[in-house]
PDB file of C-alpha atoms and ligand atoms in Angstrom:
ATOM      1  CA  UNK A  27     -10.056 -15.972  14.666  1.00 91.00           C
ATOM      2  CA  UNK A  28     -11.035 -18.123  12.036  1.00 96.00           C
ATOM      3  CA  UNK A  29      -8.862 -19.011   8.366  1.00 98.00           C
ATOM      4  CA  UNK A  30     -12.089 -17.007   6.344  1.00 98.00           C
ATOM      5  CA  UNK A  31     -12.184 -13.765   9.015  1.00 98.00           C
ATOM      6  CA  UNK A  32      -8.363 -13.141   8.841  1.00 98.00           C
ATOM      7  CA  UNK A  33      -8.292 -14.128   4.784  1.00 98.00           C
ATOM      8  CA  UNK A  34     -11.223 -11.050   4.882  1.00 98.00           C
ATOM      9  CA  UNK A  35      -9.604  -8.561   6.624  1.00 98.00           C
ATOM     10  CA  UNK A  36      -5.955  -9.143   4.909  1.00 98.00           C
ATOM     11  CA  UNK A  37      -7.960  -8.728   1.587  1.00 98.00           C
ATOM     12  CA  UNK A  38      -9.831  -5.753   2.706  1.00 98.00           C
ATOM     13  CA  UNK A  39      -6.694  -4.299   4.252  1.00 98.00           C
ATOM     14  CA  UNK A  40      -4.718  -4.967   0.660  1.00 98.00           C
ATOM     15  CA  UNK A  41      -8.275  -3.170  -1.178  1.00 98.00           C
ATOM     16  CA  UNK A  42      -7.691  -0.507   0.813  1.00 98.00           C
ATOM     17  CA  UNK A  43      -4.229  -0.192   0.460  1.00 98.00           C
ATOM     18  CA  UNK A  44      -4.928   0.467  -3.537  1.00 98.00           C
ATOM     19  CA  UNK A  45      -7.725   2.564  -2.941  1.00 98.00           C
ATOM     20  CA  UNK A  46      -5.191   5.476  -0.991  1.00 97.00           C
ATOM     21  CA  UNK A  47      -2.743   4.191  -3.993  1.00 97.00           C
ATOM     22  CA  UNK A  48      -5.659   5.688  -6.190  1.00 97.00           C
ATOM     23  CA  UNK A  49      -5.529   8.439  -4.094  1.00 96.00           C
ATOM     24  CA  UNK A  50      -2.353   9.082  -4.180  1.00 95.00           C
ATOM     25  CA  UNK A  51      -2.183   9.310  -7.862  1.00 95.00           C
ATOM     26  CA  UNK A  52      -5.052  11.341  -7.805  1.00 94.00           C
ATOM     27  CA  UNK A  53      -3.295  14.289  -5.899  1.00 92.00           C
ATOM     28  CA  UNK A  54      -0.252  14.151  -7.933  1.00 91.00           C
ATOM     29  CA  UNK A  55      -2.014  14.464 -10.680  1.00 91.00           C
ATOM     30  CA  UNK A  56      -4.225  17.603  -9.480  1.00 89.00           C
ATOM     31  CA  UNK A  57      -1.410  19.037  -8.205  1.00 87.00           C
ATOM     32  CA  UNK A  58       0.490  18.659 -11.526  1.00 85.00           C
ATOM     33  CA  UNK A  59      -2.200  20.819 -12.881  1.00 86.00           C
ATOM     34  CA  UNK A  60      -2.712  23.438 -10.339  1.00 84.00           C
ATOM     35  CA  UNK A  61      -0.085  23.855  -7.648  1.00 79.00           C
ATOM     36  CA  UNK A  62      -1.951  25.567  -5.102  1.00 78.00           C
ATOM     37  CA  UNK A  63      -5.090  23.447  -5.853  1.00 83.00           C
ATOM     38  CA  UNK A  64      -7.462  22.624  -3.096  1.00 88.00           C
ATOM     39  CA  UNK A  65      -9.004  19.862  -4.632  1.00 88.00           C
ATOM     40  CA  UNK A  66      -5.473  18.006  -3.497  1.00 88.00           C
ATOM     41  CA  UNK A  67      -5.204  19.617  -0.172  1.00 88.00           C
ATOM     42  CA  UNK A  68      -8.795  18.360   1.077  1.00 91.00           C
ATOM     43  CA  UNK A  69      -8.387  14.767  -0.500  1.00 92.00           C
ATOM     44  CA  UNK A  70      -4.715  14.377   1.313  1.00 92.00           C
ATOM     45  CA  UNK A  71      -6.216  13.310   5.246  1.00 94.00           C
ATOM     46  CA  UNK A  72      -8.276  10.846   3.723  1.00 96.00           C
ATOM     47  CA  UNK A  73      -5.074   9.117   1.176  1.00 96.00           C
ATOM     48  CA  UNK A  74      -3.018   9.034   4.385  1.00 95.00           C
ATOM     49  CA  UNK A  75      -5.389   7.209   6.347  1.00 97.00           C
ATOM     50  CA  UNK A  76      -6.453   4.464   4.197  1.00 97.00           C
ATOM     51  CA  UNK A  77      -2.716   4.347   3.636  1.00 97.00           C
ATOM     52  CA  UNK A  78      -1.985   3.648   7.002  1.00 97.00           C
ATOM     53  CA  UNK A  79      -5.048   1.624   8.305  1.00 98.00           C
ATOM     54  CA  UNK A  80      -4.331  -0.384   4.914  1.00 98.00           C
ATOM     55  CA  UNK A  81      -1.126  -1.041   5.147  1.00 98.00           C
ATOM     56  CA  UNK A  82      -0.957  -1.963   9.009  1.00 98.00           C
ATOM     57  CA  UNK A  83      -3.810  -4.024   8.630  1.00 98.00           C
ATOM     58  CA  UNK A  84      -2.409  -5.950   5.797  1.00 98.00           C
ATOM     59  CA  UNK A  85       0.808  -6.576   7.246  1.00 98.00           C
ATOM     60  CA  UNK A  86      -1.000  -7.680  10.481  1.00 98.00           C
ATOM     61  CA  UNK A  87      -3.127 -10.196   9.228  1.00 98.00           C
ATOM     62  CA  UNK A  88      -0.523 -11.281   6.375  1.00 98.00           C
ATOM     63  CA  UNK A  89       1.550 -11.772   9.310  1.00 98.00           C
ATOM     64  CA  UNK A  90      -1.598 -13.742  11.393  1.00 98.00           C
ATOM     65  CA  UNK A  91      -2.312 -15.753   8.057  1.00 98.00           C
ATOM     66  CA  UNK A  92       1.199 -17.121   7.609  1.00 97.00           C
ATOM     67  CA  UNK A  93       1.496 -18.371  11.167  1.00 97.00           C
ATOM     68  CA  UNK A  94      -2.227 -19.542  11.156  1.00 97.00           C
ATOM     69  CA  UNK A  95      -2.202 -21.835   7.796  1.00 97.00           C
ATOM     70  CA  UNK A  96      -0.323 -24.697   8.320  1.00 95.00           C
ATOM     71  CA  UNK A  97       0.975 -25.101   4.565  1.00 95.00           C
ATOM     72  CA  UNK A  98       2.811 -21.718   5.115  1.00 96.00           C
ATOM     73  CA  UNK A  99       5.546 -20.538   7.200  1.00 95.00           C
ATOM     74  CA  UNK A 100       6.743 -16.994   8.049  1.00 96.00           C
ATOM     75  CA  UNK A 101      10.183 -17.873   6.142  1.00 95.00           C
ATOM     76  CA  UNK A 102       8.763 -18.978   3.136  1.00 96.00           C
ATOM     77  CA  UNK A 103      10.723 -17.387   0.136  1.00 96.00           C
ATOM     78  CA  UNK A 104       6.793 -15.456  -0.808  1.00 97.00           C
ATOM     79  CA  UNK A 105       6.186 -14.171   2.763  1.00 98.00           C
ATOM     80  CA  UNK A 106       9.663 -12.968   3.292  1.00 98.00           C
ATOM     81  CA  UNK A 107       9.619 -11.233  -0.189  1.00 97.00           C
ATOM     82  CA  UNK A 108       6.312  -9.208   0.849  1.00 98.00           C
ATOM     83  CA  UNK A 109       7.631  -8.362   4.118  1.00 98.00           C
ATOM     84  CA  UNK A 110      10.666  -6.954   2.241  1.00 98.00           C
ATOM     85  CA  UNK A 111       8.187  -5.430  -0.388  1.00 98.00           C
ATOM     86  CA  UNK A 112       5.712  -3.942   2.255  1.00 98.00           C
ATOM     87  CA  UNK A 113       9.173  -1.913   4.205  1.00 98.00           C
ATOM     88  CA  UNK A 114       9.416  -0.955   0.584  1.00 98.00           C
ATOM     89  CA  UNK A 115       6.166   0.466  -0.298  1.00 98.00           C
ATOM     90  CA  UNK A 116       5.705   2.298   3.329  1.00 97.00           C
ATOM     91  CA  UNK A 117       9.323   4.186   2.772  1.00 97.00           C
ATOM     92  CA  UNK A 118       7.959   5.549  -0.578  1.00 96.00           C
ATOM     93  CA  UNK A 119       4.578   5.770   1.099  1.00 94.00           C
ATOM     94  CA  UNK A 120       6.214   7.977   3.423  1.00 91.00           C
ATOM     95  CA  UNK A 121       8.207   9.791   1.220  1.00 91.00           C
ATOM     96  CA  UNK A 122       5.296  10.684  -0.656  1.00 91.00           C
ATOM     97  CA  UNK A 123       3.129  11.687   2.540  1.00 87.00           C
ATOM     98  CA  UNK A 124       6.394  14.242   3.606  1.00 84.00           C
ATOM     99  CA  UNK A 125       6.600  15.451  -0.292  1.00 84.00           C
ATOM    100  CA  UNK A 126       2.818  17.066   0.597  1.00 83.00           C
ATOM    101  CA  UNK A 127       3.261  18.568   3.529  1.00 76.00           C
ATOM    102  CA  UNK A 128       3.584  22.251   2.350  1.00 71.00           C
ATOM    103  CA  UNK A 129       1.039  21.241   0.013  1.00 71.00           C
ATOM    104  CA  UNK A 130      -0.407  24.577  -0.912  1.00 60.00           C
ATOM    105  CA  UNK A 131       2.627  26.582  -1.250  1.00 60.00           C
ATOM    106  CA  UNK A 132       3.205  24.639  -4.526  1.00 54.00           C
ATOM    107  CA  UNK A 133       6.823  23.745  -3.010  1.00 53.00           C
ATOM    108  CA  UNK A 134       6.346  19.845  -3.675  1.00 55.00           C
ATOM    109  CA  UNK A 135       9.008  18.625  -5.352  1.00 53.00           C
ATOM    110  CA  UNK A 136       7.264  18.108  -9.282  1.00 61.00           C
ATOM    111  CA  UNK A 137      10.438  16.433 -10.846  1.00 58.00           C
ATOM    112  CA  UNK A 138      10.520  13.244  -8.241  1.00 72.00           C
ATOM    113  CA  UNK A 139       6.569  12.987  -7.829  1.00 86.00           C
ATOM    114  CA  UNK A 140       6.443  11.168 -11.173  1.00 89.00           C
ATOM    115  CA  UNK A 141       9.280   8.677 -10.343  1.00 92.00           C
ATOM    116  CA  UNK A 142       7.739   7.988  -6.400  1.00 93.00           C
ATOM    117  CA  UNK A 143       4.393   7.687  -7.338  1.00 95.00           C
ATOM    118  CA  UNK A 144       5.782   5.230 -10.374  1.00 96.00           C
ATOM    119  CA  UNK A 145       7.144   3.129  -7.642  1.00 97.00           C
ATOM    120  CA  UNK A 146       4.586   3.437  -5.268  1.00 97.00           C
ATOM    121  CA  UNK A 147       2.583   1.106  -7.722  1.00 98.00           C
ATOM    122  CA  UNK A 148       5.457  -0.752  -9.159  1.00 98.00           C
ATOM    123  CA  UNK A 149       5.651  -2.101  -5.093  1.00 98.00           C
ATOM    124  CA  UNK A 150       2.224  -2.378  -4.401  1.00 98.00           C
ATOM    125  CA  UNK A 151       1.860  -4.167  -7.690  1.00 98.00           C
ATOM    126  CA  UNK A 152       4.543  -7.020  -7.102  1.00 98.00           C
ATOM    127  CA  UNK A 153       3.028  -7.474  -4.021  1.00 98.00           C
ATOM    128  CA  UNK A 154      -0.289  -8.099  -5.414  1.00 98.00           C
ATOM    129  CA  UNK A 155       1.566 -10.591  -7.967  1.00 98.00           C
ATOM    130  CA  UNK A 156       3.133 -12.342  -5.021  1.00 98.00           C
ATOM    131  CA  UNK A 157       0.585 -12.649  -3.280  1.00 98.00           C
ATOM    132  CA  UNK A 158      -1.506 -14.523  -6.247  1.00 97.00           C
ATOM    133  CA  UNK A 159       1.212 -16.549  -7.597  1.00 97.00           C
ATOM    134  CA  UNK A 160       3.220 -17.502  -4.358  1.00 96.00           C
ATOM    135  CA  UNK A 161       6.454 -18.097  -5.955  1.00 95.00           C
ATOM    136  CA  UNK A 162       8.213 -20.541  -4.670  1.00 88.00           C
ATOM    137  CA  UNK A 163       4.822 -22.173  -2.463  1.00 84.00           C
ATOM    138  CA  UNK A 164       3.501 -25.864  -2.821  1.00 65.00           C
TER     139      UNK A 164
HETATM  140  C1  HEM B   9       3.058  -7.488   4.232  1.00 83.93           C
HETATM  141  C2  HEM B   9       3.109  -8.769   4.398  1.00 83.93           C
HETATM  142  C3  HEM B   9       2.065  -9.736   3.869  1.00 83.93           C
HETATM  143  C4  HEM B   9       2.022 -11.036   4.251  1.00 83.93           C
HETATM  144  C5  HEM B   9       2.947 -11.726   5.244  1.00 83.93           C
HETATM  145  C6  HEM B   9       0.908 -11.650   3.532  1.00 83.93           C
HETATM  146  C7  HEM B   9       0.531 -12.985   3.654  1.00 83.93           C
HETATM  147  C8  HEM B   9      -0.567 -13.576   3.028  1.00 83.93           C
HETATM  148  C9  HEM B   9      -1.022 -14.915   3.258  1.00 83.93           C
HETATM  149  C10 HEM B   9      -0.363 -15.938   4.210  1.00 83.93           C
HETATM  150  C11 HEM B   9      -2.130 -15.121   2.489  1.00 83.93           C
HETATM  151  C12 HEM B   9      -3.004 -16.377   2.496  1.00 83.93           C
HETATM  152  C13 HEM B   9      -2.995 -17.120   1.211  1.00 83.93           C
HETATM  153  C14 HEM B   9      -3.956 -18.290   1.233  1.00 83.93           C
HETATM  154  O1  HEM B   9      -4.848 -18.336   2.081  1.00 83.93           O
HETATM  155  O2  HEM B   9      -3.799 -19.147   0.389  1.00 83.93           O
HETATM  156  C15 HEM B   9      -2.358 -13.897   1.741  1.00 83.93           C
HETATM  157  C16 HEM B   9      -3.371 -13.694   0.804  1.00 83.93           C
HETATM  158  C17 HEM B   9      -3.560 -12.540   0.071  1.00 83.93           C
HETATM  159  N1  HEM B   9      -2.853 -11.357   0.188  1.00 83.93           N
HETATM  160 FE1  HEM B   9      -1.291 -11.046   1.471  1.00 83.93          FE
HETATM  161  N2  HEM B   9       0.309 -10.698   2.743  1.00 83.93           N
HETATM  162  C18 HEM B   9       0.979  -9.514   2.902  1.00 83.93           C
HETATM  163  C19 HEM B   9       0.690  -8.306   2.256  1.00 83.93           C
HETATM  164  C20 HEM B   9      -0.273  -8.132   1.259  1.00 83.93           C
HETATM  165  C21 HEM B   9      -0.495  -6.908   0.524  1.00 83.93           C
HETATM  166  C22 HEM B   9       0.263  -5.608   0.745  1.00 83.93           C
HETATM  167  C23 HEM B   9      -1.491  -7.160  -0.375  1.00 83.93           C
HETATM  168  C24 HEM B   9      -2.085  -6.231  -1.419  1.00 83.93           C
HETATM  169  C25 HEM B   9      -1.406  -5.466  -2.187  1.00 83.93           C
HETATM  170  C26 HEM B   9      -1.915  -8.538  -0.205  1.00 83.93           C
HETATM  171  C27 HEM B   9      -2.910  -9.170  -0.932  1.00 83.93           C
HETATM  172  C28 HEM B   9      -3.354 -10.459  -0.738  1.00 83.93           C
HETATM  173  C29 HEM B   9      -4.439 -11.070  -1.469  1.00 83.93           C
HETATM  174  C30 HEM B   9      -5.266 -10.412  -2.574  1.00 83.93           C
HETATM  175  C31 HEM B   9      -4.562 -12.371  -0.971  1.00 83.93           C
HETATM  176  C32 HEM B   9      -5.575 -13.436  -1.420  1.00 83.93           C
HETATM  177  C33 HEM B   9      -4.962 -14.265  -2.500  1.00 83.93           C
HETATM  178  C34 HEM B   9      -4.992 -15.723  -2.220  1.00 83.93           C
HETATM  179  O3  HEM B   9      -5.312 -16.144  -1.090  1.00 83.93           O
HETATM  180  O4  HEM B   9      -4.665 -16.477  -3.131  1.00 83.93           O
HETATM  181  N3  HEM B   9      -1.149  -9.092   0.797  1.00 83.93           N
HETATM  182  N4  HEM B   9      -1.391 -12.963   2.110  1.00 83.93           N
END
C-alpha cells in the first residue's frame, strides 16, 4: 500500500477515534441527567464500535506508517510516546465501556465518570498533539 492510502486510513481511523470520544461524552452526559435514560442505552453499540474499529485501525496503520516512511522509525521518542499513549487511552476506553454495562439500572458509577471521561480526552488529545508536532522528529 501506498504512503497517501495508509496516511488516509490512519487519519480516518484517528477521526473516528474522536467521533466515539464525542460519543462517549455524549452518554455521560445523558446519563448524568437521567439515569435510566434510553437515549444513552441505544447510542452505547454504536460509541463502542467506532471506539474499537478506530482505535485498532489507528494503531495499525500508525504502526504500518512508521515502518513504511523512511524518515521515521518505530523507536522514535514520538512513536514510542503514542504507543504508550494509545495502551493509555484503550485502558480508560475500557474502563469506561465496563462502567456502562448495567447501563439502565442507573448503577454506573457517577462520581468517577467525570474524572474517566476527563482523561479519556486528556489521552486522545496528547496524542493528537504528538502526532502534529512530532517532538523530538527531524
Ligand atoms: C497508536 C500509535 C500511532 C502511531 C505509531 C502513529 C504514527 C503516525 C505516523 C508515522 C504518521 C505519519 C506522519 C507523516 O506522514 O508525516 C502519523 C500521522 C498522523 N497521525 Fe498517527 N499514529 C498513532 C496513533 C494516532 C492516533 C490515536 C491519532 C488520533 C488521535 C493519530 C493522528 C494522526 C494524524 C492526524 C496524523 C497526520 C498528521 C501529519 O502527518 O502530520 N495517530 N501517525
Amino acid at each position: 500500500m501506498g504512503y497517501s492510502t495508509l496516511l488516509f486510513l490512519h487519519v480516518l481511523g484517528a477521526f473516528t477515534l474522536v467521533a466515539s470520544v464525542g460519543l462517549f461524552l455524549a452518554i455521560m452526559l445523558a446519563v448524568r441527567r437521567q439515569p435510566d435514560t434510553l437515549v444513552a442505552q441505544r447510542m452505547l453499540p454504536t460509541a463502542r464500535v467506532l471506539w474499537a474499529v478506530g482505535g485498532l485501525s489507528a494503531l495499525v496503520f500508525g504502526i504500518w506508517l512508521a515502518i513504511h516512511v523512511s524518515q521515521y522509525s518505530l523507536t522514535d521518542g514520538w512513536i514510542l510516546g503514542a504507543i504508550v499513549l494509545w495502551v493509555i487511552a484503550s485502558a480508560i476506553g475500557g474502563r469506561i465501556s465496563a462502567g456502562y454495562k448495567n447501563l439502565g439500572d442507573g448503577s454506573l458509577a457517577q462520581s468517577e465518570a467525570l474524572v474517566t471521561h476527563g482523561l479519556l480526552v486528556l489521552s486522545v488529545l496528547l496524542l493528537l498533539l504528538d502526532m502534529i508536532y512530532k517532538p523530538g522528529a527531524g
